[in-house]
Amino acid sequence: MTEADFSTANPARIYDYMLGGSANFAVDRQAADKLLALEPQTARYMRANRAFLRRVVAYLARAGVDQFLELGSGVPTVGHVHEVAGGINPAARVVYVDNEPVAAAYGQRLLADVPGTAMVVEDIRDPDGVLAHPDTRALLDLDRPVAVLMMAVLHFVLDDERVAEMVTAYRDRTAGGSYLAVSHSSGERHAATRQAEEQYRSTSQPFRSRTIEAIRGMFTGYELVEPGVVYIGDWHPDPGTDPYAVEGPQVIAGGLGRKPQ
Ligand SMILES: C[S@@+](CC[C@H](N)C(=O)[O-])C[C@H]1O[C@@H](n2cnc3c(N)ncnc32)[C@H](O)[C@@H]1O
């Protein structure tokens, strides 16, 4: 595991703070507070993203998917995949992957006594490292359908070709009937998103927004589940369980696709 850097704000820990978690430090909270000063809705955007993840996982678990690979998971808490999937199917298996040392250490401790789960410390840009990891191999059977979740993470991969290569590699290594879910910053016409991009340049991980068309392009080889790639608040909205409706412009888009048999 790479050494934890406590002197530079980190997106995993900023996100954890915005969700109400405890795996964060003063430097992260200061960066989060700056983001909130620029755009008071930022915490709602992040919570809306987590709510989207929860709706996608519930949809998949109800459709019979029982294997999940969450790439760029952050800290696996505050209503994460195993809690939602396990609530529908207690036999569901979940592998979380993150390369941020604090998120990973917290995750490993949190999941130590949760059967059917693991926190793998790998760079998701290395699909071989992720898929060949002993914990991945122990929990996931890649000959059966797996849901690969890339939620709020691909905007940290700045190079378009690298994104395409990665998505293709995971697609090609998973069985027919597998799924890909993506959520991604898509607020390029939103002034506060551009300012946030600016501010993230001083964190350990800059990000870049992409258009809905570019995000749709990530689903090459998948059949999109209705309504396709849209702003996440419009994807199977569930006002009963989702208290994080965003007022004003939405800035995160996402979708779910199924690899044909
Ligand atoms: C904003 S959080 C998203 C958490 C979760 N997926 C969700 O949607 O609720 C993004 C996470 O991606 C992780 N991340 C970014 N680039 C990564 C990489 N190349 N490999 C592994 N994790 C990465 C960060 O450390 C962070 O924890």
GROMACS .gro file of C-alpha atoms and ligand atoms in nm:
model
  288
    1MET     CA    1   0.000   0.000   0.000
    2THR     CA    2   0.134   0.351  -0.074
    3GLU     CA    3   0.196   0.571   0.228
    4ALA     CA    4  -0.097   0.781   0.349
    5ASP     CA    5  -0.043   1.151   0.281
    6PHE     CA    6  -0.205   1.352   0.557
    7SER     CA    7  -0.075   1.690   0.438
    8THR     CA    8  -0.265   1.709   0.105
    9ALA     CA    9  -0.643   1.694   0.074
   10ASN     CA   10  -0.762   1.375  -0.091
   11PRO     CA   11  -1.087   1.327  -0.289
   12ALA     CA   12  -1.170   0.995  -0.116
   13ARG     CA   13  -1.162   1.166   0.222
   14ILE     CA   14  -1.334   1.486   0.100
   15TYR     CA   15  -1.615   1.266  -0.032
   16ASP     CA   16  -1.631   1.071   0.294
   17TYR     CA   17  -1.664   1.398   0.486
   18MET     CA   18  -1.940   1.522   0.254
   19LEU     CA   19  -2.130   1.195   0.309
   20GLY     CA   20  -2.100   1.233   0.686
   21GLY     CA   21  -1.826   0.971   0.737
   22SER     CA   22  -1.529   0.985   0.973
   23ALA     CA   23  -1.236   0.876   0.750
   24ASN     CA   24  -1.113   1.230   0.691
   25PHE     CA   25  -0.867   1.483   0.830
   26ALA     CA   26  -0.853   1.859   0.889
   27VAL     CA   27  -0.688   1.921   0.550
   28ASP     CA   28  -0.975   1.734   0.377
   29ARG     CA   29  -1.242   1.918   0.575
   30GLN     CA   30  -1.083   2.254   0.485
   31ALA     CA   31  -1.084   2.160   0.115
   32ALA     CA   32  -1.446   2.043   0.146
   33ASP     CA   33  -1.545   2.367   0.316
   34LYS     CA   34  -1.386   2.564   0.029
   35LEU     CA   35  -1.590   2.360  -0.219
   36LEU     CA   36  -1.905   2.424  -0.017
   37ALA     CA   37  -1.829   2.797  -0.014
   38LEU     CA   38  -1.810   2.789  -0.396
   39GLU     CA   39  -2.123   2.577  -0.434
   40PRO     CA   40  -2.332   2.503  -0.124
   41GLN     CA   41  -2.499   2.214  -0.309
   42THR     CA   42  -2.173   2.016  -0.340
   43ALA     CA   43  -2.256   1.783  -0.049
   44ARG     CA   44  -2.598   1.720  -0.204
   45TYR     CA   45  -2.434   1.635  -0.539
   46MET     CA   46  -2.215   1.380  -0.366
   47ARG     CA   47  -2.502   1.235  -0.163
   48ALA     CA   48  -2.713   1.222  -0.481
   49ASN     CA   49  -2.429   1.021  -0.635
   50ARG     CA   50  -2.433   0.774  -0.346
   51ALA     CA   51  -2.815   0.755  -0.377
   52PHE     CA   52  -2.774   0.673  -0.751
   53LEU     CA   53  -2.526   0.398  -0.661
   54ARG     CA   54  -2.779   0.257  -0.416
   55ARG     CA   55  -3.062   0.260  -0.674
   56VAL     CA   56  -2.840   0.088  -0.932
   57VAL     CA   57  -2.729  -0.180  -0.685
   58ALA     CA   58  -3.088  -0.244  -0.572
   59TYR     CA   59  -3.198  -0.270  -0.938
   60LEU     CA   60  -2.921  -0.521  -1.008
   61ALA     CA   61  -2.975  -0.729  -0.694
   62ARG     CA   62  -3.346  -0.752  -0.775
   63ALA     CA   63  -3.251  -0.859  -1.130
   64GLY     CA   64  -3.058  -1.151  -0.976
   65VAL     CA   65  -2.701  -1.014  -0.992
   66ASP     CA   66  -2.511  -1.142  -0.689
   67GLN     CA   67  -2.151  -1.036  -0.765
   68PHE     CA   68  -2.032  -0.674  -0.748
   69LEU     CA   69  -1.695  -0.513  -0.822
   70GLU     CA   70  -1.691  -0.149  -0.698
   71LEU     CA   71  -1.392   0.025  -0.861
   72GLY     CA   72  -1.283   0.341  -0.677
   73SER     CA   73  -1.509   0.265  -0.385
   74GLY     CA   74  -1.376   0.501  -0.121
   75VAL     CA   75  -1.466   0.396   0.232
   76PRO     CA   76  -1.726   0.118   0.215
   77THR     CA   77  -1.975   0.276   0.450
   78VAL     CA   78  -2.271   0.518   0.459
   79GLY     CA   79  -2.505   0.283   0.271
   80HIS     CA   80  -2.261   0.116   0.040
   81VAL     CA   81  -2.289  -0.179  -0.200
   82HIS     CA   82  -2.280  -0.470   0.047
   83GLU     CA   83  -2.543  -0.305   0.265
   84VAL     CA   84  -2.788  -0.259  -0.024
   85ALA     CA   85  -2.715  -0.581  -0.214
   86GLY     CA   86  -2.695  -0.783   0.109
   87GLY     CA   87  -3.031  -0.646   0.219
   88ILE     CA   88  -3.187  -0.797  -0.095
   89ASN     CA   89  -2.970  -1.106  -0.129
   90PRO     CA   90  -2.763  -1.202   0.177
   91ALA     CA   91  -2.548  -1.428  -0.044
   92ALA     CA   92  -2.428  -1.132  -0.258
   93ARG     CA   93  -2.050  -1.092  -0.283
   94VAL     CA   94  -1.882  -0.755  -0.307
   95VAL     CA   95  -1.523  -0.658  -0.384
   96TYR     CA   96  -1.431  -0.295  -0.321
   97VAL     CA   97  -1.119  -0.152  -0.482
   98ASP     CA   98  -0.942   0.173  -0.395
   99ASN     CA   99  -0.583   0.292  -0.394
  100GLU     CA  100  -0.622   0.562  -0.130
  101PRO     CA  101  -0.443   0.425   0.180
  102VAL     CA  102  -0.675   0.571   0.444
  103ALA     CA  103  -0.996   0.462   0.266
  104ALA     CA  104  -0.841   0.119   0.214
  105ALA     CA  105  -0.726   0.077   0.575
  106TYR     CA  106  -1.067   0.183   0.708
  107GLY     CA  107  -1.235  -0.044   0.456
  108GLN     CA  108  -1.029  -0.346   0.550
  109ARG     CA  109  -1.109  -0.293   0.917
  110LEU     CA  110  -1.481  -0.234   0.855
  111LEU     CA  111  -1.518  -0.541   0.636
  112ALA     CA  112  -1.300  -0.776   0.840
  113ASP     CA  113  -1.601  -0.954   0.988
  114VAL     CA  114  -1.846  -0.908   0.699
  115PRO     CA  115  -1.864  -1.236   0.506
  116GLY     CA  116  -1.866  -1.218   0.127
  117THR     CA  117  -1.682  -0.885   0.109
  118ALA     CA  118  -1.324  -0.768   0.059
  119MET     CA  119  -1.138  -0.440   0.024
  120VAL     CA  120  -0.867  -0.471  -0.239
  121VAL     CA  121  -0.593  -0.210  -0.258
  122GLU     CA  122  -0.512  -0.170  -0.627
  123ASP     CA  123  -0.505   0.096  -0.894
  124ILE     CA  124  -0.818   0.041  -1.103
  125ARG     CA  125  -0.624   0.147  -1.414
  126ASP     CA  126  -0.456  -0.192  -1.384
  127PRO     CA  127  -0.740  -0.438  -1.461
  128ASP     CA  128  -0.502  -0.736  -1.443
  129GLY     CA  129  -0.392  -0.637  -1.093
  130VAL     CA  130  -0.754  -0.599  -0.982
  131LEU     CA  131  -0.895  -0.912  -1.145
  132ALA     CA  132  -0.602  -1.139  -1.057
  133HIS     CA  133  -0.590  -1.024  -0.694
  134PRO     CA  134  -0.637  -1.324  -0.461
  135ASP     CA  135  -0.934  -1.161  -0.283
  136THR     CA  136  -1.107  -1.087  -0.615
  137ARG     CA  137  -1.050  -1.442  -0.730
  138ALA     CA  138  -1.169  -1.585  -0.400
  139LEU     CA  139  -1.498  -1.392  -0.405
  140LEU     CA  140  -1.593  -1.338  -0.769
  141ASP     CA  141  -1.650  -1.601  -1.035
  142LEU     CA  142  -1.575  -1.419  -1.360
  143ASP     CA  143  -1.747  -1.694  -1.560
  144ARG     CA  144  -2.076  -1.571  -1.417
  145PRO     CA  145  -2.229  -1.220  -1.449
  146VAL     CA  146  -2.064  -0.950  -1.241
  147ALA     CA  147  -2.174  -0.589  -1.196
  148VAL     CA  148  -1.874  -0.362  -1.248
  149LEU     CA  149  -1.942  -0.026  -1.083
  150MET     CA  150  -1.734   0.278  -1.180
  151MET     CA  151  -1.909   0.543  -0.976
  152ALA     CA  152  -1.767   0.894  -0.954
  153VAL     CA  153  -1.421   0.764  -1.038
  154LEU     CA  154  -1.359   0.786  -1.414
  155HIS     CA  155  -1.345   1.167  -1.396
  156PHE     CA  156  -1.018   1.116  -1.204
  157VAL     CA  157  -0.873   0.942  -1.511
  158LEU     CA  158  -0.789   1.242  -1.725
  159ASP     CA  159  -0.686   1.065  -2.043
  160ASP     CA  160  -0.978   0.961  -2.269
  161GLU     CA  161  -0.787   0.675  -2.428
  162ARG     CA  162  -0.693   0.533  -2.090
  163VAL     CA  163  -1.060   0.538  -1.986
  164ALA     CA  164  -1.162   0.358  -2.306
  165GLU     CA  165  -0.887   0.096  -2.263
  166MET     CA  166  -0.982   0.032  -1.900
  167VAL     CA  167  -1.353  -0.001  -1.966
  168THR     CA  168  -1.284  -0.234  -2.258
  169ALA     CA  169  -1.050  -0.449  -2.047
  170TYR     CA  170  -1.309  -0.500  -1.771
  171ARG     CA  171  -1.580  -0.562  -2.032
  172ASP     CA  172  -1.376  -0.824  -2.214
  173ARG     CA  173  -1.282  -1.007  -1.893
  174THR     CA  174  -1.639  -1.038  -1.763
  175ALA     CA  175  -1.905  -1.287  -1.873
  176GLY     CA  176  -2.207  -1.218  -2.094
  177GLY     CA  177  -2.492  -1.087  -1.878
  178SER     CA  178  -2.248  -0.873  -1.675
  179TYR     CA  179  -2.325  -0.507  -1.618
  180LEU     CA  180  -2.133  -0.179  -1.622
  181ALA     CA  181  -2.256   0.117  -1.417
  182VAL     CA  182  -2.095   0.460  -1.448
  183SER     CA  183  -2.152   0.792  -1.282
  184HIS     CA  184  -1.935   1.085  -1.386
  185SER     CA  185  -1.905   1.459  -1.341
  186SER     CA  186  -2.085   1.624  -1.631
  187GLY     CA  187  -2.112   1.986  -1.536
  188GLU     CA  188  -1.891   2.151  -1.793
  189ARG     CA  189  -2.145   2.430  -1.848
  190HIS     CA  190  -2.176   2.487  -1.473
  191ALA     CA  191  -1.944   2.757  -1.337
  192ALA     CA  192  -1.905   2.593  -0.993
  193THR     CA  193  -1.794   2.264  -1.155
  194ARG     CA  194  -1.520   2.448  -1.345
  195GLN     CA  195  -1.414   2.615  -1.018
  196ALA     CA  196  -1.413   2.277  -0.842
  197GLU     CA  197  -1.193   2.135  -1.121
  198GLU     CA  198  -0.959   2.426  -1.054
  199GLN     CA  199  -0.958   2.357  -0.681
  200TYR     CA  200  -0.901   1.982  -0.719
  201ARG     CA  201  -0.577   2.063  -0.904
  202SER     CA  202  -0.424   2.125  -0.561
  203THR     CA  203  -0.545   1.789  -0.425
  204SER     CA  204  -0.376   1.456  -0.484
  205GLN     CA  205  -0.623   1.384  -0.767
  206PRO     CA  206  -0.741   1.640  -1.022
  207PHE     CA  207  -1.062   1.556  -1.210
  208ARG     CA  208  -1.227   1.651  -1.537
  209SER     CA  209  -1.590   1.674  -1.632
  210ARG     CA  210  -1.708   1.507  -1.953
  211THR     CA  211  -2.017   1.551  -2.171
  212ILE     CA  212  -2.311   1.313  -2.154
  213GLU     CA  213  -2.221   1.201  -2.510
  214ALA     CA  214  -1.867   1.111  -2.397
  215ILE     CA  215  -2.006   0.917  -2.099
  216ARG     CA  216  -2.249   0.734  -2.328
  217GLY     CA  217  -1.949   0.636  -2.542
  218MET     CA  218  -1.804   0.445  -2.244
  219PHE     CA  219  -2.084   0.188  -2.284
  220THR     CA  220  -1.960   0.056  -2.618
  221GLY     CA  221  -2.043  -0.316  -2.629
  222TYR     CA  222  -2.319  -0.282  -2.366
  223GLU     CA  223  -2.696  -0.250  -2.409
  224LEU     CA  224  -2.808   0.051  -2.210
  225VAL     CA  225  -3.085  -0.003  -1.956
  226GLU     CA  226  -3.361   0.258  -1.994
  227PRO     CA  227  -3.345   0.558  -1.972
  228GLY     CA  228  -2.981   0.541  -2.090
  229VAL     CA  229  -2.717   0.789  -1.980
  230VAL     CA  230  -2.891   1.081  -1.811
  231TYR     CA  231  -2.840   1.313  -1.516
  232ILE     CA  232  -2.847   1.077  -1.222
  233GLY     CA  233  -3.150   1.236  -1.057
  234ASP     CA  234  -3.349   1.126  -1.364
  235TRP     CA  235  -3.232   0.761  -1.352
  236HIS     CA  236  -3.510   0.554  -1.191
  237PRO     CA  237  -3.587   0.829  -0.939
  238ASP     CA  238  -3.719   0.703  -0.609
  239PRO     CA  239  -3.835   1.003  -0.407
  240GLY     CA  240  -3.933   0.769  -0.121
  241THR     CA  241  -3.576   0.661  -0.054
  242ASP     CA  242  -3.371   0.940  -0.209
  243PRO     CA  243  -3.370   1.253   0.005
  244TYR     CA  244  -3.093   1.420  -0.197
  245ALA     CA  245  -3.280   1.580  -0.482
  246VAL     CA  246  -3.060   1.858  -0.621
  247GLU     CA  247  -3.210   2.199  -0.671
  248GLY     CA  248  -3.092   2.374  -0.985
  249PRO     CA  249  -2.856   2.222  -1.240
  250GLN     CA  250  -2.751   1.861  -1.204
  251VAL     CA  251  -2.380   1.804  -1.256
  252ILE     CA  252  -2.339   1.426  -1.248
  253ALA     CA  253  -2.456   1.193  -1.525
  254GLY     CA  254  -2.468   0.817  -1.530
  255GLY     CA  255  -2.617   0.500  -1.664
  256LEU     CA  256  -2.623   0.121  -1.656
  257GLY     CA  257  -2.547  -0.118  -1.942
  258ARG     CA  258  -2.570  -0.495  -1.984
  259LYS     CA  259  -2.318  -0.699  -2.181
  260PRO     CA  260  -2.512  -0.922  -2.420
  261GLN     CA  261  -2.490  -1.301  -2.365
  262LIG     C1  262  -1.567   1.025  -0.523
  262LIG     S1  263  -1.512   0.871  -0.461
  262LIG     C2  264  -1.644   0.766  -0.517
  262LIG     C3  265  -1.682   0.660  -0.416
  262LIG     C4  266  -1.791   0.562  -0.461
  262LIG     N1  267  -1.754   0.498  -0.586
  262LIG     C5  268  -1.925   0.628  -0.478
  262LIG     O1  269  -1.964   0.658  -0.591
  262LIG     O2  270  -1.995   0.651  -0.379
  262LIG     C6  271  -1.383   0.829  -0.579
  262LIG     C7  272  -1.287   0.724  -0.528
  262LIG     O3  273  -1.207   0.677  -0.637
  262LIG     C8  274  -1.078   0.648  -0.587
  262LIG     N2  275  -0.984   0.644  -0.701
  262LIG     C9  276  -0.955   0.744  -0.787
  262LIG     N3  277  -0.866   0.700  -0.880
  262LIG    C10  278  -0.838   0.570  -0.850
  262LIG    C11  279  -0.754   0.472  -0.908
  262LIG     N4  280  -0.680   0.499  -1.017
  262LIG     N5  281  -0.752   0.349  -0.852
  262LIG    C12  282  -0.826   0.321  -0.742
  262LIG     N6  283  -0.908   0.410  -0.682
  262LIG    C13  284  -0.914   0.534  -0.736
  262LIG    C14  285  -1.050   0.760  -0.488
  262LIG     O4  286  -0.947   0.724  -0.397
  262LIG    C15  287  -1.188   0.774  -0.423
  262LIG     O5  288  -1.198   0.693  -0.308
   0.00000   0.00000   0.00000
